[in-house]
PDB file of C-alpha atoms and ligand atoms in Angstrom:
ATOM      1  CA  MET A   1       0.001  -0.004   0.001  1.00 73.00           C
ATOM      2  CA  THR A   2       1.260   3.454  -0.879  1.00 90.00           C
ATOM      3  CA  LYS A   3       2.210   5.617   2.070  1.00 96.00           C
ATOM      4  CA  ARG A   4       0.481   8.921   2.712  1.00 98.00           C
ATOM      5  CA  ILE A   5       2.879  11.683   3.682  1.00 98.00           C
ATOM      6  CA  LEU A   6       2.213  15.132   5.156  1.00 98.00           C
ATOM      7  CA  VAL A   7       4.914  17.798   4.814  1.00 98.00           C
ATOM      8  CA  THR A   8       4.937  20.939   6.986  1.00 98.00           C
ATOM      9  CA  GLY A   9       6.823  24.046   5.884  1.00 96.00           C
ATOM     10  CA  SER A  10       6.271  22.857   2.339  1.00 95.00           C
ATOM     11  CA  TYR A  11       6.858  26.167   0.599  1.00 91.00           C
ATOM     12  CA  GLY A  12      10.292  26.592   2.224  1.00 93.00           C
ATOM     13  CA  GLN A  13      13.593  26.142   0.423  1.00 94.00           C
ATOM     14  CA  ILE A  14      13.661  22.376   0.999  1.00 96.00           C
ATOM     15  CA  GLY A  15       9.907  21.694   1.245  1.00 95.00           C
ATOM     16  CA  THR A  16       9.134  23.020  -2.226  1.00 94.00           C
ATOM     17  CA  GLU A  17      11.445  20.551  -3.976  1.00 95.00           C
ATOM     18  CA  LEU A  18      10.868  17.736  -1.487  1.00 97.00           C
ATOM     19  CA  VAL A  19       7.102  17.778  -2.119  1.00 97.00           C
ATOM     20  CA  GLY A  20       7.719  17.652  -5.895  1.00 96.00           C
ATOM     21  CA  GLU A  21       9.969  14.600  -5.636  1.00 97.00           C
ATOM     22  CA  LEU A  22       7.732  12.800  -3.105  1.00 97.00           C
ATOM     23  CA  ARG A  23       4.720  13.336  -5.404  1.00 97.00           C
ATOM     24  CA  LYS A  24       6.627  11.803  -8.304  1.00 96.00           C
ATOM     25  CA  ARG A  25       7.392   8.732  -6.219  1.00 97.00           C
ATOM     26  CA  TYR A  26       4.273   8.313  -4.081  1.00 97.00           C
ATOM     27  CA  GLY A  27       1.593   9.936  -6.289  1.00 97.00           C
ATOM     28  CA  GLY A  28       0.363  13.529  -6.077  1.00 96.00           C
ATOM     29  CA  GLU A  29      -2.734  12.799  -3.991  1.00 96.00           C
ATOM     30  CA  ASN A  30      -0.678  10.918  -1.378  1.00 97.00           C
ATOM     31  CA  VAL A  31       1.573  13.829  -0.489  1.00 97.00           C
ATOM     32  CA  ILE A  32      -0.195  16.594   1.439  1.00 97.00           C
ATOM     33  CA  ALA A  33       1.715  19.880   1.303  1.00 97.00           C
ATOM     34  CA  THR A  34       0.999  22.271   4.174  1.00 97.00           C
ATOM     35  CA  GLY A  35       2.107  25.705   5.288  1.00 95.00           C
ATOM     36  CA  ARG A  36       0.944  28.948   6.814  1.00 91.00           C
ATOM     37  CA  LYS A  37       0.811  31.116   3.724  1.00 84.00           C
ATOM     38  CA  LYS A  38      -0.782  31.190   0.301  1.00 83.00           C
ATOM     39  CA  PRO A  39       1.130  28.495  -1.605  1.00 84.00           C
ATOM     40  CA  PRO A  40       3.134  28.983  -4.782  1.00 82.00           C
ATOM     41  CA  GLU A  41       1.573  27.397  -7.884  1.00 85.00           C
ATOM     42  CA  ILE A  42       4.170  24.606  -7.919  1.00 84.00           C
ATOM     43  CA  LEU A  43       2.697  23.136  -4.697  1.00 86.00           C
ATOM     44  CA  THR A  44      -0.912  23.066  -5.853  1.00 88.00           C
ATOM     45  CA  ARG A  45      -0.264  21.734  -9.344  1.00 88.00           C
ATOM     46  CA  ASP A  46       0.122  17.989  -8.718  1.00 92.00           C
ATOM     47  CA  GLY A  47      -1.515  17.449  -5.348  1.00 95.00           C
ATOM     48  CA  PRO A  48      -3.302  18.961  -2.365  1.00 95.00           C
ATOM     49  CA  TYR A  49      -2.075  21.961  -0.390  1.00 95.00           C
ATOM     50  CA  TYR A  50      -3.677  23.025   2.896  1.00 94.00           C
ATOM     51  CA  ARG A  51      -3.145  25.898   5.242  1.00 94.00           C
ATOM     52  CA  LEU A  52      -1.789  24.583   8.537  1.00 96.00           C
ATOM     53  CA  ASP A  53      -0.340  26.428  11.486  1.00 96.00           C
ATOM     54  CA  ILE A  54       1.878  24.001  13.348  1.00 96.00           C
ATOM     55  CA  LEU A  55       1.013  25.727  16.629  1.00 97.00           C
ATOM     56  CA  ASP A  56      -2.648  24.732  16.174  1.00 97.00           C
ATOM     57  CA  GLU A  57      -2.538  21.198  17.579  1.00 97.00           C
ATOM     58  CA  ASN A  58      -6.242  20.521  16.987  1.00 97.00           C
ATOM     59  CA  GLN A  59      -5.966  21.365  13.320  1.00 97.00           C
ATOM     60  CA  LEU A  60      -2.835  19.198  13.073  1.00 98.00           C
ATOM     61  CA  HIS A  61      -4.588  16.167  14.657  1.00 97.00           C
ATOM     62  CA  THR A  62      -7.649  16.643  12.451  1.00 97.00           C
ATOM     63  CA  MET A  63      -5.562  16.767   9.270  1.00 97.00           C
ATOM     64  CA  LEU A  64      -3.487  13.718  10.188  1.00 98.00           C
ATOM     65  CA  VAL A  65      -6.682  11.726  10.835  1.00 98.00           C
ATOM     66  CA  ASP A  66      -8.756  13.070   7.916  1.00 97.00           C
ATOM     67  CA  TYR A  67      -6.022  12.425   5.368  1.00 96.00           C
ATOM     68  CA  ASP A  68      -5.024   9.104   6.874  1.00 97.00           C
ATOM     69  CA  ILE A  69      -1.367  10.105   7.138  1.00 98.00           C
ATOM     70  CA  ASP A  70       1.340   7.487   7.723  1.00 98.00           C
ATOM     71  CA  ILE A  71       4.450   9.690   7.778  1.00 98.00           C
ATOM     72  CA  ILE A  72       4.925  13.339   8.736  1.00 98.00           C
ATOM     73  CA  ILE A  73       7.977  15.283   7.563  1.00 98.00           C
ATOM     74  CA  HIS A  74       8.115  18.337   9.799  1.00 98.00           C
ATOM     75  CA  ASN A  75      10.092  20.966   7.895  1.00 98.00           C
ATOM     76  CA  ALA A  76       8.493  24.118   9.334  1.00 97.00           C
ATOM     77  CA  SER A  77      11.263  25.909  11.207  1.00 97.00           C
ATOM     78  CA  VAL A  78      12.678  29.375  11.924  1.00 97.00           C
ATOM     79  CA  LEU A  79      16.309  29.411  10.696  1.00 96.00           C
ATOM     80  CA  SER A  80      19.446  30.805  12.320  1.00 96.00           C
ATOM     81  CA  ALA A  81      19.490  34.471  11.260  1.00 96.00           C
ATOM     82  CA  VAL A  82      15.755  35.050  11.832  1.00 96.00           C
ATOM     83  CA  GLY A  83      16.054  33.091  15.086  1.00 97.00           C
ATOM     84  CA  GLU A  84      18.686  35.552  16.378  1.00 96.00           C
ATOM     85  CA  LYS A  85      16.394  38.470  15.516  1.00 96.00           C
ATOM     86  CA  ASN A  86      13.384  36.826  17.159  1.00 97.00           C
ATOM     87  CA  PRO A  87      14.367  34.029  19.596  1.00 98.00           C
ATOM     88  CA  GLN A  88      10.814  33.831  20.996  1.00 98.00           C
ATOM     89  CA  LEU A  89       9.371  33.139  17.545  1.00 97.00           C
ATOM     90  CA  ALA A  90      12.063  30.453  17.030  1.00 98.00           C
ATOM     91  CA  TYR A  91      11.084  28.866  20.344  1.00 98.00           C
ATOM     92  CA  ARG A  92       7.392  28.731  19.476  1.00 98.00           C
ATOM     93  CA  THR A  93       7.823  27.425  15.946  1.00 97.00           C
ATOM     94  CA  ASN A  94      10.730  25.054  16.487  1.00 98.00           C
ATOM     95  CA  VAL A  95      10.132  23.751  20.023  1.00 98.00           C
ATOM     96  CA  GLN A  96       6.352  24.014  20.490  1.00 98.00           C
ATOM     97  CA  GLY A  97       5.788  23.039  16.855  1.00 98.00           C
ATOM     98  CA  THR A  98       7.930  19.911  17.196  1.00 98.00           C
ATOM     99  CA  TYR A  99       6.235  19.039  20.489  1.00 98.00           C
ATOM    100  CA  ASN A 100       2.842  19.231  18.762  1.00 98.00           C
ATOM    101  CA  VAL A 101       4.038  17.014  15.924  1.00 98.00           C
ATOM    102  CA  MET A 102       5.628  14.369  18.171  1.00 98.00           C
ATOM    103  CA  GLU A 103       2.588  14.280  20.457  1.00 98.00           C
ATOM    104  CA  ALA A 104       0.282  13.825  17.460  1.00 98.00           C
ATOM    105  CA  VAL A 105       2.485  11.008  16.132  1.00 98.00           C
ATOM    106  CA  ARG A 106       2.503   9.310  19.542  1.00 98.00           C
ATOM    107  CA  ILE A 107      -1.233   9.641  20.217  1.00 98.00           C
ATOM    108  CA  LEU A 108      -2.347   8.691  16.704  1.00 98.00           C
ATOM    109  CA  GLY A 109       0.287   5.954  16.313  1.00 98.00           C
ATOM    110  CA  LEU A 110       1.686   7.272  13.021  1.00 98.00           C
ATOM    111  CA  GLU A 111       4.316   5.184  11.293  1.00 98.00           C
ATOM    112  CA  GLN A 112       7.110   7.780  11.289  1.00 98.00           C
ATOM    113  CA  ALA A 113       8.091  11.350  12.114  1.00 98.00           C
ATOM    114  CA  LEU A 114      11.046  12.791  10.222  1.00 98.00           C
ATOM    115  CA  VAL A 115      12.122  16.124  11.728  1.00 98.00           C
ATOM    116  CA  PRO A 116      15.281  17.709  10.300  1.00 98.00           C
ATOM    117  CA  SER A 117      18.074  19.085  12.452  1.00 98.00           C
ATOM    118  CA  SER A 118      21.075  21.144  11.337  1.00 98.00           C
ATOM    119  CA  ILE A 119      24.809  21.746  11.685  1.00 98.00           C
ATOM    120  CA  ALA A 120      23.577  24.630  13.852  1.00 98.00           C
ATOM    121  CA  ALA A 121      22.987  22.079  16.637  1.00 98.00           C
ATOM    122  CA  PHE A 122      26.767  22.096  17.180  1.00 98.00           C
ATOM    123  CA  GLY A 123      28.511  24.910  19.048  1.00 98.00           C
ATOM    124  CA  PRO A 124      31.884  26.551  19.630  1.00 98.00           C
ATOM    125  CA  SER A 125      33.067  23.801  21.992  1.00 98.00           C
ATOM    126  CA  THR A 126      32.419  21.123  19.326  1.00 98.00           C
ATOM    127  CA  PRO A 127      35.517  20.059  17.321  1.00 98.00           C
ATOM    128  CA  ARG A 128      35.073  22.019  14.065  1.00 98.00           C
ATOM    129  CA  ASP A 129      36.972  19.751  11.664  1.00 98.00           C
ATOM    130  CA  ASN A 130      35.290  16.594  10.476  1.00 98.00           C
ATOM    131  CA  THR A 131      32.808  16.856  13.366  1.00 98.00           C
ATOM    132  CA  PRO A 132      31.674  13.336  14.417  1.00 98.00           C
ATOM    133  CA  ASN A 133      28.035  12.241  14.592  1.00 98.00           C
ATOM    134  CA  ASP A 134      28.103  11.830  18.370  1.00 98.00           C
ATOM    135  CA  VAL A 135      29.945  14.673  20.050  1.00 98.00           C
ATOM    136  CA  ILE A 136      29.537  17.541  22.506  1.00 98.00           C
ATOM    137  CA  MET A 137      26.692  19.894  21.447  1.00 97.00           C
ATOM    138  CA  ARG A 138      26.426  23.264  23.140  1.00 98.00           C
ATOM    139  CA  PRO A 139      25.077  25.632  20.463  1.00 98.00           C
ATOM    140  CA  THR A 140      25.063  29.369  21.070  1.00 98.00           C
ATOM    141  CA  SER A 141      22.334  30.369  18.559  1.00 98.00           C
ATOM    142  CA  MET A 142      18.635  30.113  19.406  1.00 98.00           C
ATOM    143  CA  TYR A 143      18.134  28.056  16.252  1.00 98.00           C
ATOM    144  CA  GLY A 144      20.828  25.631  17.432  1.00 98.00           C
ATOM    145  CA  VAL A 145      19.309  25.391  20.906  1.00 98.00           C
ATOM    146  CA  THR A 146      15.925  24.484  19.402  1.00 98.00           C
ATOM    147  CA  LYS A 147      17.480  21.880  17.103  1.00 98.00           C
ATOM    148  CA  VAL A 148      19.217  20.143  20.028  1.00 98.00           C
ATOM    149  CA  PHE A 149      15.755  20.005  21.607  1.00 98.00           C
ATOM    150  CA  VAL A 150      14.323  18.453  18.419  1.00 98.00           C
ATOM    151  CA  GLU A 151      16.998  15.741  18.412  1.00 98.00           C
ATOM    152  CA  LEU A 152      16.833  14.864  22.104  1.00 98.00           C
ATOM    153  CA  PHE A 153      13.035  15.080  22.317  1.00 98.00           C
ATOM    154  CA  GLY A 154      12.610  12.871  19.250  1.00 98.00           C
ATOM    155  CA  GLU A 155      15.094  10.343  20.570  1.00 98.00           C
ATOM    156  CA  TYR A 156      13.371  10.377  23.949  1.00 98.00           C
ATOM    157  CA  TYR A 157       9.987   9.660  22.303  1.00 98.00           C
ATOM    158  CA  ASN A 158      11.648   6.837  20.412  1.00 98.00           C
ATOM    159  CA  LEU A 159      13.046   5.272  23.612  1.00 98.00           C
ATOM    160  CA  ARG A 160      10.030   5.949  25.785  1.00 98.00           C
ATOM    161  CA  TYR A 161       7.127   5.379  23.388  1.00 98.00           C
ATOM    162  CA  GLY A 162       8.707   3.616  20.412  1.00 98.00           C
ATOM    163  CA  VAL A 163       7.911   6.515  18.086  1.00 98.00           C
ATOM    164  CA  ASN A 164       9.790   6.002  14.812  1.00 98.00           C
ATOM    165  CA  PHE A 165      11.643   9.333  14.906  1.00 98.00           C
ATOM    166  CA  ARG A 166      14.364  10.126  12.360  1.00 98.00           C
ATOM    167  CA  SER A 167      16.444  13.244  11.859  1.00 98.00           C
ATOM    168  CA  LEU A 168      19.293  14.526   9.722  1.00 98.00           C
ATOM    169  CA  ARG A 169      21.593  17.413  10.402  1.00 98.00           C
ATOM    170  CA  TYR A 170      21.478  19.330   7.144  1.00 98.00           C
ATOM    171  CA  PRO A 171      24.483  21.455   6.254  1.00 98.00           C
ATOM    172  CA  GLY A 172      23.935  24.634   4.196  1.00 98.00           C
ATOM    173  CA  VAL A 173      21.705  23.730   1.253  1.00 98.00           C
ATOM    174  CA  ILE A 174      22.164  25.277  -2.199  1.00 98.00           C
ATOM    175  CA  SER A 175      19.086  25.356  -4.416  1.00 97.00           C
ATOM    176  CA  SER A 176      18.000  26.685  -7.802  1.00 94.00           C
ATOM    177  CA  GLU A 177      14.201  26.646  -7.240  1.00 90.00           C
ATOM    178  CA  ALA A 178      13.050  28.205  -3.950  1.00 88.00           C
ATOM    179  CA  LEU A 179      15.135  30.708  -1.985  1.00 89.00           C
ATOM    180  CA  PRO A 180      16.296  29.956   1.552  1.00 90.00           C
ATOM    181  CA  GLY A 181      14.518  31.895   4.269  1.00 86.00           C
ATOM    182  CA  GLY A 182      16.719  33.614   6.812  1.00 93.00           C
ATOM    183  CA  GLY A 183      19.733  31.363   7.412  1.00 95.00           C
ATOM    184  CA  THR A 184      23.474  31.921   7.734  1.00 97.00           C
ATOM    185  CA  THR A 185      24.319  29.813   4.692  1.00 97.00           C
ATOM    186  CA  ASP A 186      21.947  31.799   2.409  1.00 97.00           C
ATOM    187  CA  TYR A 187      24.929  33.599   0.839  1.00 98.00           C
ATOM    188  CA  ALA A 188      25.773  30.398  -1.064  1.00 98.00           C
ATOM    189  CA  VAL A 189      22.459  30.742  -2.964  1.00 98.00           C
ATOM    190  CA  GLU A 190      22.316  34.561  -3.291  1.00 97.00           C
ATOM    191  CA  ILE A 191      25.790  34.617  -4.837  1.00 98.00           C
ATOM    192  CA  PHE A 192      24.524  32.737  -7.924  1.00 98.00           C
ATOM    193  CA  TYR A 193      21.654  35.188  -8.578  1.00 97.00           C
ATOM    194  CA  GLU A 194      23.994  38.167  -8.214  1.00 97.00           C
ATOM    195  CA  ALA A 195      26.759  36.562 -10.307  1.00 98.00           C
ATOM    196  CA  LEU A 196      24.290  36.048 -13.159  1.00 97.00           C
ATOM    197  CA  LYS A 197      22.416  39.367 -12.848  1.00 97.00           C
ATOM    198  CA  ASN A 198      25.150  41.862 -11.814  1.00 97.00           C
ATOM    199  CA  LYS A 199      28.485  40.000 -12.065  1.00 97.00           C
ATOM    200  CA  LYS A 200      29.256  41.032  -8.504  1.00 98.00           C
ATOM    201  CA  TYR A 201      28.211  40.085  -4.980  1.00 98.00           C
ATOM    202  CA  THR A 202      28.835  41.468  -1.507  1.00 98.00           C
ATOM    203  CA  CYS A 203      29.033  38.563   0.918  1.00 98.00           C
ATOM    204  CA  PHE A 204      27.792  38.854   4.511  1.00 98.00           C
ATOM    205  CA  LEU A 205      30.411  36.300   5.660  1.00 98.00           C
ATOM    206  CA  GLY A 206      34.200  36.803   5.492  1.00 98.00           C
ATOM    207  CA  PRO A 207      36.257  35.172   2.674  1.00 98.00           C
ATOM    208  CA  ASP A 208      37.639  32.301   4.782  1.00 98.00           C
ATOM    209  CA  THR A 209      34.453  31.182   6.560  1.00 98.00           C
ATOM    210  CA  ARG A 210      34.353  27.465   5.827  1.00 98.00           C
ATOM    211  CA  LEU A 211      31.018  25.649   6.234  1.00 98.00           C
ATOM    212  CA  PRO A 212      29.669  22.218   5.270  1.00 98.00           C
ATOM    213  CA  MET A 213      27.236  22.307   2.331  1.00 98.00           C
ATOM    214  CA  MET A 214      25.199  20.194  -0.077  1.00 98.00           C
ATOM    215  CA  TYR A 215      23.296  20.662  -3.340  1.00 98.00           C
ATOM    216  CA  MET A 216      19.503  20.338  -3.275  1.00 98.00           C
ATOM    217  CA  PRO A 217      19.267  17.076  -5.277  1.00 98.00           C
ATOM    218  CA  ASP A 218      21.476  15.476  -2.591  1.00 98.00           C
ATOM    219  CA  CYS A 219      19.437  17.074   0.184  1.00 98.00           C
ATOM    220  CA  ILE A 220      16.238  15.566  -1.256  1.00 98.00           C
ATOM    221  CA  LYS A 221      17.953  12.218  -1.784  1.00 98.00           C
ATOM    222  CA  SER A 222      19.239  12.123   1.804  1.00 98.00           C
ATOM    223  CA  THR A 223      15.786  12.952   3.193  1.00 98.00           C
ATOM    224  CA  ILE A 224      13.912  10.326   1.200  1.00 98.00           C
ATOM    225  CA  ASP A 225      16.657   7.704   1.694  1.00 98.00           C
ATOM    226  CA  LEU A 226      16.507   8.164   5.464  1.00 98.00           C
ATOM    227  CA  MET A 227      12.695   8.107   5.424  1.00 98.00           C
ATOM    228  CA  GLU A 228      12.764   4.812   3.497  1.00 98.00           C
ATOM    229  CA  ALA A 229      15.707   3.288   5.421  1.00 98.00           C
ATOM    230  CA  ASP A 230      15.298  -0.153   6.942  1.00 97.00           C
ATOM    231  CA  ASP A 231      14.593   0.389  10.649  1.00 96.00           C
ATOM    232  CA  SER A 232      16.498  -2.738  11.698  1.00 97.00           C
ATOM    233  CA  ARG A 233      19.759  -1.209  10.395  1.00 98.00           C
ATOM    234  CA  LEU A 234      19.423   2.065  12.308  1.00 98.00           C
ATOM    235  CA  LYS A 235      21.504   2.279  15.455  1.00 98.00           C
ATOM    236  CA  HIS A 236      21.156   6.056  15.532  1.00 98.00           C
ATOM    237  CA  ARG A 237      18.113   8.304  15.088  1.00 98.00           C
ATOM    238  CA  THR A 238      19.968  11.512  14.156  1.00 98.00           C
ATOM    239  CA  PHE A 239      22.564  11.676  11.382  1.00 98.00           C
ATOM    240  CA  ASN A 240      25.198  14.059  10.074  1.00 98.00           C
ATOM    241  CA  VAL A 241      24.929  14.462   6.286  1.00 98.00           C
ATOM    242  CA  THR A 242      27.202  16.500   4.044  1.00 98.00           C
ATOM    243  CA  ALA A 243      28.597  16.652   0.530  1.00 98.00           C
ATOM    244  CA  PHE A 244      31.497  19.151   0.637  1.00 98.00           C
ATOM    245  CA  SER A 245      32.806  22.211   2.492  1.00 98.00           C
ATOM    246  CA  PHE A 246      33.909  25.545   1.039  1.00 98.00           C
ATOM    247  CA  THR A 247      34.581  29.181   1.908  1.00 98.00           C
ATOM    248  CA  PRO A 248      32.966  32.172   0.131  1.00 98.00           C
ATOM    249  CA  ALA A 249      36.348  32.833  -1.578  1.00 98.00           C
ATOM    250  CA  GLU A 250      36.524  29.251  -2.885  1.00 98.00           C
ATOM    251  CA  LEU A 251      32.927  29.375  -4.139  1.00 98.00           C
ATOM    252  CA  ALA A 252      33.656  32.686  -5.903  1.00 98.00           C
ATOM    253  CA  GLU A 253      36.720  31.122  -7.577  1.00 98.00           C
ATOM    254  CA  GLU A 254      34.613  28.231  -8.851  1.00 98.00           C
ATOM    255  CA  ILE A 255      31.964  30.632 -10.221  1.00 98.00           C
ATOM    256  CA  LYS A 256      34.724  32.661 -11.939  1.00 98.00           C
ATOM    257  CA  LYS A 257      35.627  29.587 -13.982  1.00 98.00           C
ATOM    258  CA  HIS A 258      32.246  30.085 -15.720  1.00 98.00           C
ATOM    259  CA  ILE A 259      31.829  33.883 -15.356  1.00 97.00           C
ATOM    260  CA  PRO A 260      35.385  35.349 -15.433  1.00 97.00           C
ATOM    261  CA  GLU A 261      34.204  38.955 -14.819  1.00 97.00           C
ATOM    262  CA  PHE A 262      32.540  37.973 -11.527  1.00 98.00           C
ATOM    263  CA  GLU A 263      33.754  39.922  -8.483  1.00 98.00           C
ATOM    264  CA  ILE A 264      33.122  39.345  -4.804  1.00 98.00           C
ATOM    265  CA  ALA A 265      33.399  41.801  -1.888  1.00 98.00           C
ATOM    266  CA  TYR A 266      33.010  41.096   1.835  1.00 98.00           C
ATOM    267  CA  GLU A 267      31.008  42.895   4.495  1.00 98.00           C
ATOM    268  CA  PRO A 268      30.576  40.434   7.373  1.00 98.00           C
ATOM    269  CA  ASP A 269      27.571  41.128   9.623  1.00 97.00           C
ATOM    270  CA  PHE A 270      26.055  39.417  12.708  1.00 96.00           C
ATOM    271  CA  ARG A 271      25.868  36.127  10.804  1.00 97.00           C
ATOM    272  CA  GLN A 272      29.677  35.844  10.865  1.00 98.00           C
ATOM    273  CA  LYS A 273      29.555  35.015  14.580  1.00 97.00           C
ATOM    274  CA  ILE A 274      26.901  32.349  13.997  1.00 97.00           C
ATOM    275  CA  ALA A 275      28.970  30.741  11.207  1.00 98.00           C
ATOM    276  CA  GLU A 276      32.100  30.710  13.379  1.00 98.00           C
ATOM    277  CA  SER A 277      30.257  28.722  16.053  1.00 98.00           C
ATOM    278  CA  TRP A 278      29.469  25.920  13.562  1.00 98.00           C
ATOM    279  CA  PRO A 279      31.628  23.083  12.172  1.00 98.00           C
ATOM    280  CA  MET A 280      33.791  23.694   9.104  1.00 98.00           C
ATOM    281  CA  SER A 281      33.313  20.120   7.921  1.00 98.00           C
ATOM    282  CA  ILE A 282      31.332  17.182   9.258  1.00 98.00           C
ATOM    283  CA  ASP A 283      31.835  13.425   9.266  1.00 98.00           C
ATOM    284  CA  ASP A 284      28.802  11.591   7.867  1.00 98.00           C
ATOM    285  CA  SER A 285      30.210   8.067   8.027  1.00 98.00           C
ATOM    286  CA  VAL A 286      27.423   6.927  10.384  1.00 98.00           C
ATOM    287  CA  ALA A 287      24.783   7.807   7.731  1.00 98.00           C
ATOM    288  CA  ARG A 288      26.913   6.081   5.084  1.00 98.00           C
ATOM    289  CA  GLU A 289      27.093   2.960   7.244  1.00 98.00           C
ATOM    290  CA  GLU A 290      23.500   2.709   8.490  1.00 98.00           C
ATOM    291  CA  TRP A 291      21.530   3.747   5.363  1.00 98.00           C
ATOM    292  CA  ASP A 292      24.097   3.923   2.546  1.00 98.00           C
ATOM    293  CA  TRP A 293      24.160   7.712   2.272  1.00 98.00           C
ATOM    294  CA  LYS A 294      26.358   9.019  -0.543  1.00 98.00           C
ATOM    295  CA  PRO A 295      26.141  12.436  -2.241  1.00 98.00           C
ATOM    296  CA  ASP A 296      26.186  12.760  -6.039  1.00 98.00           C
ATOM    297  CA  TYR A 297      27.470  16.341  -6.384  1.00 98.00           C
ATOM    298  CA  ASP A 298      30.855  17.883  -5.568  1.00 98.00           C
ATOM    299  CA  LEU A 299      31.556  21.630  -5.554  1.00 98.00           C
ATOM    300  CA  ALA A 300      32.415  21.847  -9.277  1.00 98.00           C
ATOM    301  CA  GLY A 301      29.375  19.762 -10.314  1.00 98.00           C
ATOM    302  CA  MET A 302      27.049  21.827  -8.121  1.00 98.00           C
ATOM    303  CA  VAL A 303      28.293  25.180  -9.467  1.00 98.00           C
ATOM    304  CA  LYS A 304      27.985  24.055 -13.106  1.00 98.00           C
ATOM    305  CA  ASP A 305      24.447  22.729 -12.585  1.00 98.00           C
ATOM    306  CA  MET A 306      23.307  25.752 -10.532  1.00 98.00           C
ATOM    307  CA  LEU A 307      24.481  28.204 -13.209  1.00 98.00           C
ATOM    308  CA  GLU A 308      22.828  26.184 -15.983  1.00 97.00           C
ATOM    309  CA  LYS A 309      19.478  25.843 -14.171  1.00 97.00           C
ATOM    310  CA  LEU A 310      19.346  29.393 -12.834  1.00 96.00           C
ATOM    311  CA  SER A 311      20.416  31.068 -16.077  1.00 96.00           C
ATOM    312  CA  LYS A 312      17.691  29.176 -17.919  1.00 96.00           C
ATOM    313  CA  ARG A 313      15.081  30.176 -15.338  1.00 93.00           C
ATOM    314  CA  LEU A 314      16.170  33.840 -15.238  1.00 93.00           C
ATOM    315  CA  GLY A 315      16.709  33.994 -18.997  1.00 94.00           C
ATOM    316  CA  ILE A 316      20.305  35.228 -18.621  1.00 93.00           C
ATOM    317  CA  VAL A 317      23.079  34.072 -20.984  1.00 90.00           C
ATOM    318  CA  TYR A 318      26.541  33.922 -19.380  1.00 88.00           C
TER     319      TYR A 318
HETATM  320  N1  LIG K 401      20.966  26.784   6.496  1.00 73.74           N
HETATM  321  C1  LIG K 401      20.703  26.863   7.899  1.00 73.74           C
HETATM  322  C2  LIG K 401      20.914  28.223   8.426  1.00 73.74           C
HETATM  323  O1  LIG K 401      21.780  28.891   7.921  1.00 73.74           O
HETATM  324  C3  LIG K 401      21.553  25.878   8.646  1.00 73.74           C
HETATM  325  O2  LIG K 401      20.785  24.809   9.030  1.00 73.74           O
HETATM  326  O3  LIG K 401      20.265  28.635   9.332  1.00 73.74           O
END
């Protein structure tokens, strides 16, 4: 029997493309896209979209029952930069929202809850090079604090109630479809739009700020692979995933191979401090071992594909 999946935060950077791929695999009517705002056309084209505020637990329960949902992918989240501007909003959305989801999954006996975490769950006292899966986590951003809650709460519900909770710590995600919404790694998407439109970009992180990253097709693959992973192989519930690491200067160099006139300038702002509290590279060998995770794109492959896709969409020849 085909699974029925509900996705929260479905018009976000990841949700938009995740819903599209899930609908291809599971059938449009079996993937319920939800969010708080009026949806973009792409989400209503091949399947249902409903307005859902994750803080409204009654509405959440009703939808899960009415649409006979097996799996919930809870993507609705306030990211790092917005979270620093409004920590209280981040608390409500990320902590209370996840509580509502996990409670609904427990009470209704859903088959699985997949709730993403982030490299932001690590902090300045975490080793920053090749950060292991299981290591000290004392984040200093509100976003990071809420993501540690997500991981520990989900794992507690798994131990205590047997809830099939799964989570991955996404690195910065680079995408050609939807824009990211208020994170510290957003520069790695903005830079492509500016390179194509204006041939120059002013980066809000310094030139040598190294962060782990992945291209959207790998992000979608990792999410669906973990969702479909054989439970008997999982020794962990939360997994590091990554594809490569780079600095803004290295990304600019790679873009220059395609657009030689491209220039980058640097004006670091408050996000620099957030980035410096995160790992520079992470070790995802546990994901590779327990559910065969392997990325398809490296830095060069991602840049080439991003420029091709984006230039086509924006109608810009480079
Ligand atoms: N991309 C996210 C952020 O910058 C990291 O999970 O907030």
